[in-house]
Tab-separated table of C-alpha atoms in Angstrom:
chain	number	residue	atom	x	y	z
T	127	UNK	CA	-11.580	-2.647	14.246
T	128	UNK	CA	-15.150	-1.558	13.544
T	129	UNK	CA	-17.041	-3.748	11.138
T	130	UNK	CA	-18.904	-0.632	8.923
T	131	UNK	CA	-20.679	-2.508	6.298
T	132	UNK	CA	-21.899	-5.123	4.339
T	133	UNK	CA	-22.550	-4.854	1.094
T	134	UNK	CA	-23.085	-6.962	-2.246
T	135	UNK	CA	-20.139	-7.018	-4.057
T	136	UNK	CA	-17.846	-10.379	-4.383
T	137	UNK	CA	-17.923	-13.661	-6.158
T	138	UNK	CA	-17.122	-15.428	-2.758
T	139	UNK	CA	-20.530	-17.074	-0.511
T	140	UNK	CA	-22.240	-17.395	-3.354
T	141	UNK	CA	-25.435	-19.190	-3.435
T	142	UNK	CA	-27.702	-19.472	-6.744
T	143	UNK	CA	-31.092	-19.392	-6.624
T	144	UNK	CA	-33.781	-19.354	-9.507
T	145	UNK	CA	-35.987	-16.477	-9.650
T	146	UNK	CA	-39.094	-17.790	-11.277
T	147	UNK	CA	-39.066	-21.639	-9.723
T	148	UNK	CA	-41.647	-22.954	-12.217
T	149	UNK	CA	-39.786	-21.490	-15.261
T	150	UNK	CA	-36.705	-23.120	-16.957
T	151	UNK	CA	-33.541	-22.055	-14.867
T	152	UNK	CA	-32.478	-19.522	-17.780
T	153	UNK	CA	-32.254	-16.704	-15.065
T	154	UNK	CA	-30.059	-17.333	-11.599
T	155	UNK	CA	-30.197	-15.205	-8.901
T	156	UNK	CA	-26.573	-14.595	-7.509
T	157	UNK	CA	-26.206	-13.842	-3.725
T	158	UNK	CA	-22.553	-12.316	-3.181
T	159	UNK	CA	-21.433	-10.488	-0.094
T	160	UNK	CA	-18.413	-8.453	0.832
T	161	UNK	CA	-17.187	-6.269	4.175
T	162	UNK	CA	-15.737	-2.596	4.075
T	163	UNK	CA	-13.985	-2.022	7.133
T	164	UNK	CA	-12.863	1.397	8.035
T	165	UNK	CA	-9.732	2.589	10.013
T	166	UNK	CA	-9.134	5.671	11.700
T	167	UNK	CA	-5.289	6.296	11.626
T	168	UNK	CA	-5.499	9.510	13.357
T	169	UNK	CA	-2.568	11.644	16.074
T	170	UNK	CA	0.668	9.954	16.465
T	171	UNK	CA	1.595	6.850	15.215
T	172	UNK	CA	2.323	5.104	18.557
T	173	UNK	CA	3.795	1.154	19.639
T	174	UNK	CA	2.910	-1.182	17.587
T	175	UNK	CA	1.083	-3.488	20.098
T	176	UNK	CA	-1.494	-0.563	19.644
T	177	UNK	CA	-2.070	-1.637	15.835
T	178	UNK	CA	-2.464	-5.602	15.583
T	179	UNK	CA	-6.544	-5.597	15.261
T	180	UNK	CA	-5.602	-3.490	12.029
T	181	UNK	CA	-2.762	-5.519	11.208
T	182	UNK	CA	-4.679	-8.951	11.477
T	183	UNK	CA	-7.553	-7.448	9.726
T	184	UNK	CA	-5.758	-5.944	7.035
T	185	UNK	CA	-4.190	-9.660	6.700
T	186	UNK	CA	-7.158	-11.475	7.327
T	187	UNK	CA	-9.675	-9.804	4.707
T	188	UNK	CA	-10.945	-11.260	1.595
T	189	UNK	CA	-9.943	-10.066	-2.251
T	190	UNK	CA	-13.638	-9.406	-1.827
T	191	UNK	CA	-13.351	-7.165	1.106
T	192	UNK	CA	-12.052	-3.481	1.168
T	193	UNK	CA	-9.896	-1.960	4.013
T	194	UNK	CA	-10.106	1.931	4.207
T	195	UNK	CA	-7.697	3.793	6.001
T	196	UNK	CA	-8.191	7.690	6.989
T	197	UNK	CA	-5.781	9.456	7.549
T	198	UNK	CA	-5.037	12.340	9.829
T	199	UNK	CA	-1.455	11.932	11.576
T	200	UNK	CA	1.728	13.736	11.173
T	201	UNK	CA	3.706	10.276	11.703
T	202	UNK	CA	5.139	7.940	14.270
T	203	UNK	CA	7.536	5.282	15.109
T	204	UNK	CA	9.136	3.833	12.644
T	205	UNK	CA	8.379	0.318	13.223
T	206	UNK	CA	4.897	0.670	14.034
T	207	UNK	CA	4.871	2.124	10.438
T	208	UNK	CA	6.604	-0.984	8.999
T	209	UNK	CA	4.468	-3.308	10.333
T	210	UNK	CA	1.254	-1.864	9.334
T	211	UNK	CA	2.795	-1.688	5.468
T	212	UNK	CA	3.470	-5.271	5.729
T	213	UNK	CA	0.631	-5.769	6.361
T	214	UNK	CA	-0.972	-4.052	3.581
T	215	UNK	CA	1.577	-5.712	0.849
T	216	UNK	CA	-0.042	-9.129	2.477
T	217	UNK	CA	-3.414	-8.133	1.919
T	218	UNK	CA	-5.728	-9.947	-0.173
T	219	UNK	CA	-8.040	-6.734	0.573
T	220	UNK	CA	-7.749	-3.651	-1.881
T	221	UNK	CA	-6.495	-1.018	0.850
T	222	UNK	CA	-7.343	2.130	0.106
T	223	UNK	CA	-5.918	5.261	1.321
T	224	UNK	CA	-7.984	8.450	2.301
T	225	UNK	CA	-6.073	11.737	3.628
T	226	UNK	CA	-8.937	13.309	5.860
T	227	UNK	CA	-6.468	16.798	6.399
T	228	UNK	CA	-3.183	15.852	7.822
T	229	UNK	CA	-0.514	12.965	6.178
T	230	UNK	CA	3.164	13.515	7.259
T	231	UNK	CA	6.091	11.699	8.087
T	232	UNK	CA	5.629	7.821	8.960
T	233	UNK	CA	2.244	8.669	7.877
T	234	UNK	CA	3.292	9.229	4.259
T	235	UNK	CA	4.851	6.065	3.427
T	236	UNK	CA	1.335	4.189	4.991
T	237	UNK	CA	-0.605	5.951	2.732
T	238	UNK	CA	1.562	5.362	-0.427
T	239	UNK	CA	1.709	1.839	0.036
T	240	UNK	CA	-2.326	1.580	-0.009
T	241	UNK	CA	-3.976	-0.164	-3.199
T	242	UNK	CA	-5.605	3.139	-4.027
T	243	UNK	CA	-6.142	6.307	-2.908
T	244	UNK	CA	-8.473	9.795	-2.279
T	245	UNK	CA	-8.122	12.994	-0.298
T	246	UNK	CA	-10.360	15.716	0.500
T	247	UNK	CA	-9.990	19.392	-0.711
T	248	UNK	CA	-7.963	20.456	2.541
T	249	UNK	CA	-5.758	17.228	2.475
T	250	UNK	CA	-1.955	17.984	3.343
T	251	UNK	CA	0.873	16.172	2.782
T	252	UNK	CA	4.571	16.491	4.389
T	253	UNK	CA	7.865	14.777	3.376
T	254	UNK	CA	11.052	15.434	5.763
T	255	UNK	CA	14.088	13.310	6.742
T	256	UNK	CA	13.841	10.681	9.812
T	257	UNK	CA	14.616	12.339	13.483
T	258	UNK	CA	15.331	10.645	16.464
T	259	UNK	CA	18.766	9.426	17.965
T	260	UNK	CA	20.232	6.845	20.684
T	261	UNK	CA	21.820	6.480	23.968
T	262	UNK	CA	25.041	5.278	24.960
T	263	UNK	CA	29.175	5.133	24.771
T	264	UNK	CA	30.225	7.129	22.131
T	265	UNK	CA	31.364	4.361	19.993
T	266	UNK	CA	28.087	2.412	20.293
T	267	UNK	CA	26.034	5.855	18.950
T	268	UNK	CA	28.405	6.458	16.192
T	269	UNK	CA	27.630	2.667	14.627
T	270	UNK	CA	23.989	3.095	15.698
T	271	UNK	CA	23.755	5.890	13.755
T	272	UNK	CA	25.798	5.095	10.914
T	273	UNK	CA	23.304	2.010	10.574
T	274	UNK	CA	19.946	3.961	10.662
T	275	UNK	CA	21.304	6.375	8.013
T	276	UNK	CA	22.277	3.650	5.563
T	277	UNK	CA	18.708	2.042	5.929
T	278	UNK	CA	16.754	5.648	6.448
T	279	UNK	CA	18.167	6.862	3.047
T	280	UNK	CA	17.997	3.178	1.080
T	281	UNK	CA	13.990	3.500	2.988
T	282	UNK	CA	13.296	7.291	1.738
T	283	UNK	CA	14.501	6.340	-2.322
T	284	UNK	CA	12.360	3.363	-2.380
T	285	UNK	CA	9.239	4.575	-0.803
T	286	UNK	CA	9.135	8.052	-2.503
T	287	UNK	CA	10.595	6.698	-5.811
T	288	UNK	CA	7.752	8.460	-8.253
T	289	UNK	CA	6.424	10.311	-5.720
T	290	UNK	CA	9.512	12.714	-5.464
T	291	UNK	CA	11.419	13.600	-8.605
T	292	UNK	CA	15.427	12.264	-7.602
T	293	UNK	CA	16.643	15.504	-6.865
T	294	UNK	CA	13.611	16.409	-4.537
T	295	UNK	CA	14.647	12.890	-2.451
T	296	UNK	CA	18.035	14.054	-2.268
T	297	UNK	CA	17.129	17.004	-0.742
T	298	UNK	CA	15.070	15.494	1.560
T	299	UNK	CA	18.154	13.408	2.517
T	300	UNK	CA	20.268	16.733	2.900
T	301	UNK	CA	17.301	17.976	5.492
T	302	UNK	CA	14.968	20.086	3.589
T	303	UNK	CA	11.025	19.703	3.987
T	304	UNK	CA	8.351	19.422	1.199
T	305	UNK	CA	4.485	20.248	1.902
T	306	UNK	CA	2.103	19.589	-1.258
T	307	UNK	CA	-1.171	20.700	-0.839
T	308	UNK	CA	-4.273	18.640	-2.092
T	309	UNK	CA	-3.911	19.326	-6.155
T	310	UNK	CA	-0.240	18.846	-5.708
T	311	UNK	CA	-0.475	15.282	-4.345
T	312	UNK	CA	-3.059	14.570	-6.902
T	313	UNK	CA	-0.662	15.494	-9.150
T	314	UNK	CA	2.002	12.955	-7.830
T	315	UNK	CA	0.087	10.233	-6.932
T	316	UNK	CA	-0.589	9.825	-10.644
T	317	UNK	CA	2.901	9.835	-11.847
T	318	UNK	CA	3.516	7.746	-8.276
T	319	UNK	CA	0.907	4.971	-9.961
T	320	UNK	CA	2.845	5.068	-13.346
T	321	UNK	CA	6.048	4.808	-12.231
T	322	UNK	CA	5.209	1.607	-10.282
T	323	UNK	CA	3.434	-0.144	-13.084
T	324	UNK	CA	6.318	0.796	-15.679
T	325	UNK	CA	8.793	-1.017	-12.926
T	326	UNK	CA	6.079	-3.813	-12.230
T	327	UNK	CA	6.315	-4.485	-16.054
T	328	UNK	CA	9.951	-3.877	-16.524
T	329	UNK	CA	10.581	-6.987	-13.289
T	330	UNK	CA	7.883	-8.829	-15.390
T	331	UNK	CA	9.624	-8.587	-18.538
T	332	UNK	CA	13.226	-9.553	-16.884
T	333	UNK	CA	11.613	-12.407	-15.117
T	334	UNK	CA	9.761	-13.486	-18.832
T	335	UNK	CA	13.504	-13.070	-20.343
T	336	UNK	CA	14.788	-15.346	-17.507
T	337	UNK	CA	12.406	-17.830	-17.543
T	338	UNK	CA	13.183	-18.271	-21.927
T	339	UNK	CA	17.038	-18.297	-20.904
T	340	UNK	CA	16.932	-21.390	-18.153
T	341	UNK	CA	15.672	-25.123	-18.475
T	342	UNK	CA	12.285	-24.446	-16.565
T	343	UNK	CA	9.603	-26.668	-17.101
T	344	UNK	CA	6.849	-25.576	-19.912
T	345	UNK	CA	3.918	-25.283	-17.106
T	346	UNK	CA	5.910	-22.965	-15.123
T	347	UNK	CA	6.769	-20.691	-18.099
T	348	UNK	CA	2.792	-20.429	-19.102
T	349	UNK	CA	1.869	-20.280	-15.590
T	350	UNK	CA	4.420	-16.926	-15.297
T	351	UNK	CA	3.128	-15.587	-19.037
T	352	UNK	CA	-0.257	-15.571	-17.771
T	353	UNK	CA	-0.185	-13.822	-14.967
T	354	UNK	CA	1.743	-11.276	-17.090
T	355	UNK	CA	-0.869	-11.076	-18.918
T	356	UNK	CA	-3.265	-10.748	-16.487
T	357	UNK	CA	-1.500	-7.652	-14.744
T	358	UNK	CA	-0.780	-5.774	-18.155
């Protein structure tokens, strides 16, 4: 991971100093500092042992801090792909997405699960069903196989829910391929953004509704209201 640059940003490291010493301390001087880091997610998504510096950093940033992540990669393994979006759902870091030219497969679901996101003019972006298979007695690659398409298919709905109208997923599902050009994912991305904060409000609201229907203690009901309010 390449440390790119510092710049003044945050609220954390703060020191206040007065800018005219002699003069009533009307004025402060605020010293804040954050780090951009920037990742280069670039050919084929490989084994995961390859990906821990941007794992950890992605993990160990500051809300202060920004993580961005260009992209130029067709996809990868699967669970290389998983960890590094666990990674971004831990991060205190807004992670922001990039699509240099090329964002397919594995690749896809990284970028969607960034904090926010850009693309160049030639950026393209490719949607197709999983591929891959296993090896063994017949009996052992029938249940093998039966259990990747359960959790492929639950995987695909979730991740390109808002992204891909239903009956676009389910074709995806069936085998057919979608390429969207730069406009087109520009397009998407910002029903993709609504359609997460309608459901982020819609869990919000259920869990406010919940929290009036059980004995929970006063603090804990303000405590969830505010941070309602805070994400509205």
């Amino acid at each position: 991971m390449k440390h790119k640059l510092n710049k003044k940003f945050g609220f954390d490291d703060m020191e206040v100093l007065p800018i005219f010493p002699n003069q009533s301390q009307k004025l402060l001087r605020k010293e804040m500092t954050s780090t951009l880091y920037e990742y280069y997610l670039v050919g084929d998504i490989g084994e995961p042992d390859d990906y821990i510096e941007l794992c950890d950093t992605l993990r160990s940033a500051s809300p202060n801090d920004e993580v961005l992540i260009r992209f130029n990669s067709g996809g990868g393994l699967l669970s290389t792909g998983d960890m590094i979006i666990n990674a971004i759902n831990e991060s205190q870091a807004n992670v922001h997405g990039f699509i240099e030219h090329s964002c397919g497969s594995m690749a896809t679901m990284i970028f969607l699960q960034c904090h926010s996101w850009s693309l160049s003019d030639s950026a393209e972006f490719f949607v197709h069903n999983a591929s891959g298979g296993s090896f063994g007695k017949e009996n052992e690659n029938y249940v093998s196989t039966m259990f990747a398409r359960r959790k492929i298919h639950r995987m695909i709905k979730n991740r390109y829910a808002g992204f891909l109208s239903d009956v676009e997923i389910e074709n995806v599902l069936n085998g057919q391929d979608y390429y969207f050009d730069a406009e087109e994912i520009s397009s998407r991305l910002e029903s993709y953004s609504a359609y997460h904060q309608e459901k982020f409000m819609q869990e919000m609201e259920a869990l406010e509704k919940e929290l009036l229907e059980k004995e929970i203690p006063d603090n804990e009901k303000e405590e969830a209201m505010f941070k309602k309010q805070l994400l509205s």
